[in-house]
XYZ file of C-alpha atoms in Angstrom:
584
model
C 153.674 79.800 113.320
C 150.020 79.694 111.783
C 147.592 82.170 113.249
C 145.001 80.783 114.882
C 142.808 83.707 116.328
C 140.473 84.076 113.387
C 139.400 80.506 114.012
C 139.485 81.519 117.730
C 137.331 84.551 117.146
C 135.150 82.750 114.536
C 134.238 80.305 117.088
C 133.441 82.551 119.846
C 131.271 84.316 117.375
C 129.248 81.733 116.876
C 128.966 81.077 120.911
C 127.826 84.218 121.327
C 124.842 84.018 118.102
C 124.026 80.875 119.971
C 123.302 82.452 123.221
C 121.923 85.074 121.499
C 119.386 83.170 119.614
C 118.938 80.706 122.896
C 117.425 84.398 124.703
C 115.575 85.648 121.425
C 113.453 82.049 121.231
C 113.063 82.463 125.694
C 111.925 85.764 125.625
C 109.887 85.375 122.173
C 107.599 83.049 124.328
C 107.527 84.292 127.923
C 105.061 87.103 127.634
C 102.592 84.225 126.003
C 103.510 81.850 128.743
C 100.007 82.456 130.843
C 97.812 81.754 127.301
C 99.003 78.092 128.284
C 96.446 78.048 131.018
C 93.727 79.192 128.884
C 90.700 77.170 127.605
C 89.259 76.952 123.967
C 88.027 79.819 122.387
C 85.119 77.686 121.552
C 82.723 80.210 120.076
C 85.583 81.665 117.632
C 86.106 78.412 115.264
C 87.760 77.000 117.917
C 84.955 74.760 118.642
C 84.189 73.693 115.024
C 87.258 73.163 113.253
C 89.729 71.684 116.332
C 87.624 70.531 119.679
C 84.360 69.327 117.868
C 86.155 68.595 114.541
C 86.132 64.299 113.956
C 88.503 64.691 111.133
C 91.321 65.359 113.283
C 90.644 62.055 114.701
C 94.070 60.506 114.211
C 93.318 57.682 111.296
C 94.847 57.606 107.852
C 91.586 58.201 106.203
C 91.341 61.745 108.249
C 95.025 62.292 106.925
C 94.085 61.908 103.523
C 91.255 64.229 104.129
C 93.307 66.863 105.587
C 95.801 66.941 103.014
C 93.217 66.798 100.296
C 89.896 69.318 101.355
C 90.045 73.026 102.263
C 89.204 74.229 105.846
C 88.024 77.875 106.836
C 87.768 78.429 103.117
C 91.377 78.004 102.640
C 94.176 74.599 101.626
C 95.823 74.794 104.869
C 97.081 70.501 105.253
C 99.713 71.153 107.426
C 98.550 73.220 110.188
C 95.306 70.980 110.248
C 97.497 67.917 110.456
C 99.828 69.322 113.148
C 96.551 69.782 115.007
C 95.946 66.118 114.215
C 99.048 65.473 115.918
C 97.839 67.488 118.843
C 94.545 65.632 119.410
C 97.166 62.161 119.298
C 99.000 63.272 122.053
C 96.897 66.182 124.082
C 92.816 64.903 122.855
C 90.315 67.843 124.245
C 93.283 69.343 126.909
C 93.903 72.769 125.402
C 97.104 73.117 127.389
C 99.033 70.706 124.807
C 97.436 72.705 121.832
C 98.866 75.903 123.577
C 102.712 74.699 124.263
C 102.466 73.619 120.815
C 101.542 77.217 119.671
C 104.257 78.685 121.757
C 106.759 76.554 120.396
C 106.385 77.182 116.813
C 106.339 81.516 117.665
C 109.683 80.650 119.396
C 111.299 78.859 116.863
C 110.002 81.626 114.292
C 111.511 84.396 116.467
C 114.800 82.880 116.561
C 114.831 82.026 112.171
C 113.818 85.751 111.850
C 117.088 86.478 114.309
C 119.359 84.433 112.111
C 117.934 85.438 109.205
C 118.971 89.420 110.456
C 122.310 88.164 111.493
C 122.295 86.920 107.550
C 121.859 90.433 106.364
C 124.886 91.230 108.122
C 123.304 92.714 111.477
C 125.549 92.157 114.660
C 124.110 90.223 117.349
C 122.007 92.426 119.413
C 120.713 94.127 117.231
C 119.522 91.283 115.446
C 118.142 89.567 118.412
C 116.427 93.222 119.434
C 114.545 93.057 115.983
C 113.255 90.150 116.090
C 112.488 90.289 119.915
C 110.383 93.455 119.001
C 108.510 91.415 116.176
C 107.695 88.817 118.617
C 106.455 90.426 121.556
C 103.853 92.806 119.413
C 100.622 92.441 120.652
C 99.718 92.157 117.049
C 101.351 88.559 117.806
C 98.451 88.130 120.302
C 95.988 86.548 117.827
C 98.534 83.792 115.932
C 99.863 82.575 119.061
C 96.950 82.250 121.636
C 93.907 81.755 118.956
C 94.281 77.521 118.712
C 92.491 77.612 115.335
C 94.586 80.495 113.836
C 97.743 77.647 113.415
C 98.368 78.621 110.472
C 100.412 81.756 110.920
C 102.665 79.544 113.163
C 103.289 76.616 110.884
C 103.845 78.856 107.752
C 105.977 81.013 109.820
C 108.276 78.121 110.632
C 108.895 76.793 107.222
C 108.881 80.968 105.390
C 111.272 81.746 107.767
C 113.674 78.532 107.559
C 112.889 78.674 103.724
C 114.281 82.445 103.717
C 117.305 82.126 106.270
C 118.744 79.152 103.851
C 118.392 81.045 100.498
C 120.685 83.972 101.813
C 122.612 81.081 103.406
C 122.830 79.560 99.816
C 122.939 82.911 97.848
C 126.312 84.322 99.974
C 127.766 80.979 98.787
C 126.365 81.780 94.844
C 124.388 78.523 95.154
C 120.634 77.751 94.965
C 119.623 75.610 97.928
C 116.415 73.067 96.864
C 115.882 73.027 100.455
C 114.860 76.261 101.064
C 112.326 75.817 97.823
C 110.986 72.217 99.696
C 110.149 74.884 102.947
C 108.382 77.627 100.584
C 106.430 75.117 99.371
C 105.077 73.952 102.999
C 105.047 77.125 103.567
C 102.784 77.974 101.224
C 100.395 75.067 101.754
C 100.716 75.878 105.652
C 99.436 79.990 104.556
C 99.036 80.569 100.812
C 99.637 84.338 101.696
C 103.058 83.053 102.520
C 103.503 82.309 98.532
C 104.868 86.475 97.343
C 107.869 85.615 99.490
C 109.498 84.285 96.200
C 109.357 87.627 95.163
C 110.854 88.910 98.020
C 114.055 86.864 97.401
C 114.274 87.796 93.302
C 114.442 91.383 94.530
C 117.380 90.397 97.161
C 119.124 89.041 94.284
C 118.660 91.611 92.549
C 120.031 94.346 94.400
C 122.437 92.748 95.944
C 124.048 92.194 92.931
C 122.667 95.088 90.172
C 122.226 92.024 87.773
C 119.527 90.049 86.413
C 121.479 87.249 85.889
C 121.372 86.433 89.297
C 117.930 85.572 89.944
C 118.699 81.853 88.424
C 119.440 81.333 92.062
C 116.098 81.678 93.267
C 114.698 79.850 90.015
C 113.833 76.696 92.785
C 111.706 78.814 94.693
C 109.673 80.420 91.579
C 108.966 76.487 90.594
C 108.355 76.078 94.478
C 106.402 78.860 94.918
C 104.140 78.150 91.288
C 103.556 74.633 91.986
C 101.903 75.767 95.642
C 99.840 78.370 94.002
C 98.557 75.855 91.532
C 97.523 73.013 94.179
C 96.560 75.599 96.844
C 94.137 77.380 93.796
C 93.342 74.178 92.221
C 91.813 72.545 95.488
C 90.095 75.646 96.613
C 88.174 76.141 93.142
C 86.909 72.625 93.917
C 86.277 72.619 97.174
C 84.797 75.686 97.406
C 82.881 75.497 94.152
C 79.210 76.652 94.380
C 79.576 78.554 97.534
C 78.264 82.250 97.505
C 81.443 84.822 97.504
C 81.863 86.461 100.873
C 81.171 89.892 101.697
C 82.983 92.773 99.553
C 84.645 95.147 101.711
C 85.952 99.101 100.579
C 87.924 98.838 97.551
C 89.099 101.519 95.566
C 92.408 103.041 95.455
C 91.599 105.099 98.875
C 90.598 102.378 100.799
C 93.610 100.094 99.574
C 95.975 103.044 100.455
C 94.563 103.254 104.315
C 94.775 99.596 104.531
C 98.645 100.180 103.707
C 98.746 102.362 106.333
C 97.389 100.892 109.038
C 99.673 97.565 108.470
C 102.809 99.637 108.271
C 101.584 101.596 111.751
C 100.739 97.726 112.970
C 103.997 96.877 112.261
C 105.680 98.803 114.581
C 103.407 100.430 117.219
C 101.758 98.402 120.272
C 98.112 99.809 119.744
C 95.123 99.876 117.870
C 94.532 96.010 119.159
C 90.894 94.649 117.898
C 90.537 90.705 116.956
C 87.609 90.457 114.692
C 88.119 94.248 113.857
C 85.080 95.956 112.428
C 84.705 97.438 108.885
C 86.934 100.233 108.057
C 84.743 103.667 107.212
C 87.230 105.151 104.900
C 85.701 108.209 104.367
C 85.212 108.743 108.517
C 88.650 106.786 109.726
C 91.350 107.859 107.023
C 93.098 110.644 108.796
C 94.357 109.184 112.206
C 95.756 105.359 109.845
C 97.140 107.644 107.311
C 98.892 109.816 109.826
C 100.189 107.138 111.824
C 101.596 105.285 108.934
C 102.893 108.572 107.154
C 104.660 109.224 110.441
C 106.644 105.643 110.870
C 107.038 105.935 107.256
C 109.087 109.399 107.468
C 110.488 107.967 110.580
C 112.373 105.067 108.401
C 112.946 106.955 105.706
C 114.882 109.851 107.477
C 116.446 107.261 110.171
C 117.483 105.476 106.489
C 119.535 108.358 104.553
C 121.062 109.288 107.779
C 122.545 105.821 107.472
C 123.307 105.651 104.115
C 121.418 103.551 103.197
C 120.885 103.210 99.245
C 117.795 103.801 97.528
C 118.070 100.130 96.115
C 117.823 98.807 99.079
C 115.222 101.134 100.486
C 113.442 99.838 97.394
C 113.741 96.703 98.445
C 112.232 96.752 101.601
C 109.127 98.675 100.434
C 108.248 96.128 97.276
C 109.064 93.192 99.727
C 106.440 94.791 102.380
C 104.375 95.651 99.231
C 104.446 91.772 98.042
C 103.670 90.719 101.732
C 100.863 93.130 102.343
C 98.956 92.088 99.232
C 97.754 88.632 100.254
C 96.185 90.970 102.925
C 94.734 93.214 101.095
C 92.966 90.399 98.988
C 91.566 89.230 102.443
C 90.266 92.564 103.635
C 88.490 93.440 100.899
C 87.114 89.587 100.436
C 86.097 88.658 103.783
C 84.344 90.350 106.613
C 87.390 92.589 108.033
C 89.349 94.812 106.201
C 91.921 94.666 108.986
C 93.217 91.671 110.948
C 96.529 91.506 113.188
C 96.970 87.926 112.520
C 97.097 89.297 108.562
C 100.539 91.363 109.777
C 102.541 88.428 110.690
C 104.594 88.154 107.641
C 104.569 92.353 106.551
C 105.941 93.254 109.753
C 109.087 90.936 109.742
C 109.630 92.697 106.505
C 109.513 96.206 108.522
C 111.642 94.873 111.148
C 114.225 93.869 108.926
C 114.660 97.318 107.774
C 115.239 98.663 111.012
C 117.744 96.487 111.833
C 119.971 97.122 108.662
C 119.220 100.861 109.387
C 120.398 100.837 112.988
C 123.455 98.679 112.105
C 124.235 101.459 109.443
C 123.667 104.004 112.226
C 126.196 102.081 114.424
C 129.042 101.743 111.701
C 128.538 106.046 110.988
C 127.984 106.926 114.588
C 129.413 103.946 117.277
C 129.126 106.204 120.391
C 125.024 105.660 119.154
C 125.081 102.102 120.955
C 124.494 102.796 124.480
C 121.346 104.935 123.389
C 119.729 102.685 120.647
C 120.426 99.434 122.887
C 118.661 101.626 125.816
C 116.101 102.497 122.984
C 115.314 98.943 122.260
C 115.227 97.625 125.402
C 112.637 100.547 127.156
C 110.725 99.456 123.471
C 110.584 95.498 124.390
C 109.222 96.358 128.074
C 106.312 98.400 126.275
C 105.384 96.014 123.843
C 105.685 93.143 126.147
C 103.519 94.872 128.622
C 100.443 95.954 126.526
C 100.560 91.996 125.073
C 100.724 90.885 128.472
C 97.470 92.955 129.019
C 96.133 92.218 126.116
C 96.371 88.393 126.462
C 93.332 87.689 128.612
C 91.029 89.362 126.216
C 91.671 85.800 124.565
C 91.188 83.396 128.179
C 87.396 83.590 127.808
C 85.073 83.440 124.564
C 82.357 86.020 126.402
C 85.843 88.860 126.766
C 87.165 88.386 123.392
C 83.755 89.377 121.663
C 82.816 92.114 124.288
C 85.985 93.779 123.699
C 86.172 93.736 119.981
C 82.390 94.817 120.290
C 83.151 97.848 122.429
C 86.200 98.796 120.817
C 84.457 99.769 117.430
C 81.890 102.418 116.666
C 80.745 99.532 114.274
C 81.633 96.756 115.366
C 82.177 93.392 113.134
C 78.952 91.328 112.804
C 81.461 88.099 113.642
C 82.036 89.749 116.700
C 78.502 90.760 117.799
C 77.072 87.596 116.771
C 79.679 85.201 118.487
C 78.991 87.407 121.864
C 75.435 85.965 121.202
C 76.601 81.975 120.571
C 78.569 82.894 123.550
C 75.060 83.592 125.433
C 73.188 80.571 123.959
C 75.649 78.029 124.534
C 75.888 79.482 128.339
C 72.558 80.331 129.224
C 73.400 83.708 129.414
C 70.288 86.477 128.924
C 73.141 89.360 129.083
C 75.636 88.387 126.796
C 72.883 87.798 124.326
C 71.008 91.319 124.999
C 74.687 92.876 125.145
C 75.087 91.123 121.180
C 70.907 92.762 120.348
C 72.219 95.592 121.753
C 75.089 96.052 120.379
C 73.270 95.356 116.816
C 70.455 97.683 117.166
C 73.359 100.153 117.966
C 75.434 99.311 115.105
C 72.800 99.608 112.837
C 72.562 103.576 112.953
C 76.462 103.734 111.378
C 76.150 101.047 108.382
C 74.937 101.614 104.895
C 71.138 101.857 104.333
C 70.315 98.873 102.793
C 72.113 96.855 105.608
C 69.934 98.540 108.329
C 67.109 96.165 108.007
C 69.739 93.255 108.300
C 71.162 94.785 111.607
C 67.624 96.009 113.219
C 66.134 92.481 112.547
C 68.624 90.535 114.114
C 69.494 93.003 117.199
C 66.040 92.892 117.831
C 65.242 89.103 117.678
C 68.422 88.694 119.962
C 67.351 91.145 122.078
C 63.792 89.202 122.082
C 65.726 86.117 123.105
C 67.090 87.616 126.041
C 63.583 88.875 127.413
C 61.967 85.484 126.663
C 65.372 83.756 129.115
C 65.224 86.634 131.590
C 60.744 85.903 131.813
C 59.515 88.916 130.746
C 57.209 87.373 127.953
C 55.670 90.926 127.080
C 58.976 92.436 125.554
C 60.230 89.351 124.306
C 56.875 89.335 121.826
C 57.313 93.049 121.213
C 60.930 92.357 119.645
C 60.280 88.914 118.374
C 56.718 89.629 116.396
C 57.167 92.437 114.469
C 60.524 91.013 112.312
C 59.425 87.824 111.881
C 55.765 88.558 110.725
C 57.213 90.305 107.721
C 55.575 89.109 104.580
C 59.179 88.735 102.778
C 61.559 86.006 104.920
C 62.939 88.697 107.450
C 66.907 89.552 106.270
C 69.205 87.870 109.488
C 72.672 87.377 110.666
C 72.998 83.297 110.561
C 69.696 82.733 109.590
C 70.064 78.614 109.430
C 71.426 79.224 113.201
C 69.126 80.835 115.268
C 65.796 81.841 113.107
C 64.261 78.850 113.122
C 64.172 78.925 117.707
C 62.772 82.650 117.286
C 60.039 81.552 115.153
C 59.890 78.394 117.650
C 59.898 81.617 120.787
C 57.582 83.187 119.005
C 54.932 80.781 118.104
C 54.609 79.697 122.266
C 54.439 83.813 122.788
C 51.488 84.251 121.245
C 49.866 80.393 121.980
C 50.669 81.968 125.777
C 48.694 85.022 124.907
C 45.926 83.205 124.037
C 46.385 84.081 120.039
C 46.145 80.686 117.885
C 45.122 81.975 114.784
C 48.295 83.948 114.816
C 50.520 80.858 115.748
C 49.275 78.999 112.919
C 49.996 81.781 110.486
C 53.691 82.036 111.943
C 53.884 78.185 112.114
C 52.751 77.799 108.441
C 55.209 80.260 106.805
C 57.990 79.164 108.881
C 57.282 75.454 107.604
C 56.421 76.656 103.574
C 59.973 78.632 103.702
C 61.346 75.376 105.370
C 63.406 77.907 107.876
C 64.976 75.887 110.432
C 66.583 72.667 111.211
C 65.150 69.615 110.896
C 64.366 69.172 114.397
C 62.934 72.396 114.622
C 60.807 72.055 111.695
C 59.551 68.419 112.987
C 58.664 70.003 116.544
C 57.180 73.064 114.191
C 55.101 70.257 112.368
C 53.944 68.724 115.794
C 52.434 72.020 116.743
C 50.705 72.540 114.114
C 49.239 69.168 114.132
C 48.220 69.646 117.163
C 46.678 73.426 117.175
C 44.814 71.794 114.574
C 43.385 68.921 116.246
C 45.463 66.065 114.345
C 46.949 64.196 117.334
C 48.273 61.551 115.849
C 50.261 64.002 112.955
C 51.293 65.883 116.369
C 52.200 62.589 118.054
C 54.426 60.936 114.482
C 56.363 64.899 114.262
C 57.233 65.188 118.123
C 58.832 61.462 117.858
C 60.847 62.483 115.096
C 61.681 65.479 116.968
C 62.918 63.769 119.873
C 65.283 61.126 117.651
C 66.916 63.869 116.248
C 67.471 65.908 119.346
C 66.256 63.789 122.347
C 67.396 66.466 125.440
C 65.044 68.899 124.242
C 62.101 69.394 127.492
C 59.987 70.653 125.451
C 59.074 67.436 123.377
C 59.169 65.724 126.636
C 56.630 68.104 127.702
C 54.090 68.438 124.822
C 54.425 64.189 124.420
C 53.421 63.950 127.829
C 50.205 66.246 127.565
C 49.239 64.144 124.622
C 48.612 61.427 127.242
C 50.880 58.845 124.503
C 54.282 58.733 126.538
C 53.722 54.721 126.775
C 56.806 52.202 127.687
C 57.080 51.813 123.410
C 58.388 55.253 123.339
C 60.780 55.627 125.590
C-alpha cells in the first residue's frame, strides 16, 4: 500500500504555518489598534503633503504627477498614490488613512514570518521573530505617522520581493516576480534598493559558489533600473535647491550611528521621533555600550549554536547594506537618528536570532520551554512600552513636547513645530515652551549656531508675550534681534519673520516711537522679508505713518485680497474713513 502520511503531515504543516501566520498579522496590529482613533499629525507634514495636499485629489492629471515629481525630497509614487487612494475612499477622515496603515504593518509582519519559516525556522519561532519586530516601539513612527507611508508600502513589496527569491532560489530558479516587487519597492523607499545585495550574499553562502548569483541577476537589473529613475527624477526635481544640513561624519560618528541602530533593533528604549543631533564626542559611551553588548550577545548566543562564520557574515554585511541608506540620511538631513530609518536593519537582526535560536533548539531541545517563555515575557515588554508610547503621536502639541524634553538638544524640527503647533492654536504656551526651549538649546550647540538659536527663541518667546498682553516683554525680545543691521539669522525665516517684524512695528507705534517703526518698516520692505500679504499690509503702514493715504488705502486692499480674514486690515481700512459699499 502507498504511504500516505508524509502528504498527511505535509498538509497539517501547512495548517499549522497558516494559523501561525493568521496570529503573527493579529497580534502585529493590535498594540496599534487605538492610533486608529487618532487625528492628523497636522503640524508634522501631515498637514502639507496628505490633508492640505490638492495633488492627491483623485484625477489622472494628479496621477501623472505623483508618479512623475518627488515629495519630501524623495521619488516615493507609490506611497503618495496609495494615499491618493485613501483621499478616494476616506477624503479628510484620518480613521481610513490609519486602518490603511495598520494593514500594510500586518501584512509585512506576516511576509517577514514566512520569509523566517523560508530560512528553515519552525513555526514559533518564526512567528516570535517577527512578532518581536513588529511590536517595537521603534515601529511607532511608520505605522501611526500618516505621512511616513512609505516604510509601509516598501515594506510590503521588500518583503514579498525577498520571501519569493528564497522561494525561487530552494527551487534553483530566478523568479521575475520577486525583481517586479524590488522594483516597487524601491520606488515605494529608495533605501529599500541594497536589499539586492542582501540576496547575492544568500546565494552566496548558501552555496560557497559564485556561480550562483545568476539567480538573483533579475533583481540587480531590478534593483539598477530603480536607482536610475529614483536618482534621475530627484536630480531634476530637486535641482537648484540648497543641500540640507550636514550632520557628524567621520569614521566615529558613523561607528555610533551603527550602534545605536543595532541597540534599536532589539531593545524597547531610547524612543525620540524627530531625535535631536547626536554629540559624538558627549553621547558615544552609553550607544556604543549598548550596541557592543547585543552585539556580544549574538555573537556568543551564535557559536554556541554552531552557527558558521559564513553565515554570521552574512547577517552583518546584510545589516551593513541596510543600515547604509541610513547613514546617508543622518548625516544629510537634520537627524542623525530616526526609528522610522530602522525598519528594514532590524528585520535583518531579527532574522539572525531566529536561525540562532532554531540552532539552539536542534543542540539543546529541552531549551524550548525556556526560550518560548523568553519570547513571550519579551513580546509583553515591547508591546507595553509601544502601547505607552503611542499617544505621544494622538496630538501634534505631545509629539513635539516630548521629543523636545527628551533631548539635552533637542532637534530644531521639533522645537519649531511645538511653535506652528502654538500659532495654528492660539496657544501663548506652546509657543513660549518652543522660545524656551530654543534659548535653552542654544547654550549646547556649536558657536556659530548660537546666534541662529538665541534669535529665534527669543522672537518666539516675544510672540508669546505680545498673545499673553504683556506688550513690555514682548518689545524687549522682539526689538533687539530684529533691529540688527545684518537680516537677523532665523529658524523658517519665510514663515514667521515677516509677523515679528509686523509685532514689532505696532510695539513701538504703541509706544509712541514712529521714527523707529519706519526704520523697521523700511528694512523689512528693502530685504522684501515676508509674504506678500505681509509686505502689502507692511507697505500700507508705511504709507500711512507717512501721510500718503491713498498709497495706505491701494496696499491695505491688496492686503485684504490676498488674505481677507485678517482684523487688522479691517481695522486700519476702517480708521481711514474709506470702507465704502465699493470695497466690500
Amino acid at each position: 500500500m502507498p504511504d500516505r502520511t508524509r502528504g498527511i503531515r505535509s498538509v497539517s504543516g501547512r495548517t499549522l504555518s497558516f494559523w501561525w501566520g493568521c496570529g503573527v498579522f493579529l497580534l502585529a496590529v493590535l498594540p496599534f489598534l487605538p492610533s486608529a482613533g487618532y487625528p492628523f499629525l497636522v503640524e508634522w507634514d501631515d498637514g502639507r503633503f496628505v490633508l492640505f495636499n490638492d495633488r492627491l485629489l483623485p484625477s489622472l492629471e494628479n496621477a501623472l504627477h505623483l508618479a512623475t515629481h518627488t515629495f519630501q525630497t524623495l521619488y516615493t509614487p507609490l506611497p503618495m498614490l496609495s494615499l491618493m487612494v485613501d483621499r478616494f475612499f476616506f477624503g479628510t477622515l484620518p480613521a481610513g488613512y490609519h486602518w490603511h496603515n495598520l494593514l500594510l504593518h500586518g501584512v509585512s509582519a506576516l511576509l517577514l514570518f514566512l520569509i523566517f519559516r523560508r530560512l528553515e525556522v519552525r513555526d514559533w519561532i518564526a512567528a516570535a521573530g517577527a512578532l518581536l519586530w513588529a511590536v517595537l516601539p521603534a515601529r511607532v513612527e511608520s505605522v501611526v505617522w500618516i505621512a511616513e507611508r512609505k516604510d509601509l508600502t516598501a515594506g510590503v513589496f521588500a518583503f514579498a520581493a525577498f520571501w519569493l527569491f528564497l522561494r525561487a532560489a530552494a527551487a534553483g530558479k530566478a523568479s521575475l516576480v520577486s525583481a517586479v516587487l524590488l522594483f516597487l519597492a524601491g520606488i515605494s523607499k529608495p533605501s529599500t534598493l541594497p536589499l539586492f545585495g542582501v540576496m547575492v550574499l544568500y546565494l552566496y553562502c548558501r552555496s560557497g559558489r559564485w556561480s550562483s548569483i545568476r539567480l538573483a541577476l533579475p533583481q540587480i537589473v531590478s534593483a539598477l533600473a530603480a536607482t536610475a529613475i529614483v536618482t534621475g527624477i530627484s536630480m531634476v526635481d530637486l535641482a537648484g535647491e540648497a543641500p540640507p544640513p550636514e550632520g557628524e561624519s567621520g569614521l566615529l560618528g558613523a561607528m555610533v550611528r551603527f550602534c545605536r541602530y543595532v541597540a534599536a533593533s532589539v531593545l524597547p528604549a531610547g524612543m525620540n521621533p524627530l531625535h535631536p543631533r547626536f554629540h559624538v564626542a558627549d553621547n558615544w559611551l552609553p550607544g556604543v555600550l549598548s550596541a557592543a553588548g547585543v552585539a556580544l550577545v549574538l555573537m556568543l548566543a551564535a557559536r554556541k549554536s554552531g552557527l558558521s562564520w559564513r553565515a554570521m557574515l552574512l547577517f552583518a554585511c546584510a545589516f551593513g547594506g541596510m543600515w547604509l541608506p541610513s547613514e546617508a540620511s543622518g548625516r544629510f538631513t537634520n537627524a542623525d537618528f530616526c526609528e522610522r530609518y530602522g525598519y528594514f536593519p532590524s528585520a535583518v537582526v531579527w532574522g539572525f536570532l531566529v536561525v540562532i535560536a532554531e540552532r539552539l533548539l536542534l543542540r539543546h531541545p529541552d531549551w524550548r520551554r525556556g526560550l518560548a517563555a523568553g519570547a513571550v515575557c519579551w513580546f509583553v515588554l515591547c508591546a507595553g512600552v509601544t502601547l505607552w508610547y503611542l499617544p505621544v503621536f494622538s496630538d501634534t502639541a505631545k509629539l513635539f513636547s516630548y521629543a523636545v524634553e527628551a533631548a539635552r538638544v533637542p532637534n530644531a524640527k521639533a522645537m519649531e513645530g511645538l511653535a506652528l503647533t502654538g500659532f495654528n492654536r492660539n496657544d501663548p504656551a506652546l509657543i513660549a515652551q518652543a522660545g524656551n526651549a530654543f534659548l535653552e538649546a542654544a547654550e549646547g550647540v556649536p558657536e556659530k549656531a548660537r546666534l541662529l538659536y538665541e534669535n529665534t527663541g527669543r522672537c518666539f518667546a516675544g510672540e508669546a508675550a505680545m498673545r499673553r498682553g504683556d506688550l513690555p516683554l514682548a518689545a524687549q525680545l522682539l526689538l533687539e534681534p530684529l533691529n540688527a543691521t545684518a537680516e537677523p539669522a532665523m529658524f523658517a525665516p519665510e514663515q514667521y519673520l515677516g509677523g515679528w517684524y509686523g509685532n514689532a512695528v505696532s510695539l513701538l507705534l504703541a509706544a509712541n516711537r514712529q521714527p523707529a517703526a519706519l526704520q523697521l518698516l523700511n528694512r523689512q520692505l528693502d530685504r522684501g522679508i515676508g509674504s506678500e500679504a505681509e509686505l502689502a499690509f507692511a507697505a500700507g503702514v508705511r504709507c500711512y505713518l507717512e501721510g500718503d493715504r491713498a498709497g495706505a488705502r491701494k496696499a491695505w486692499l491688496r492686503a485684504r485680497e490676498l488674505r481677507p480674514d485678517d482684523p487688522r486690515i479691517e481695522f486700519n481700512l476702517r480708521r481711514l474713513g474709506e470702507f465704502g459699499a465699493g470695497d466690500k
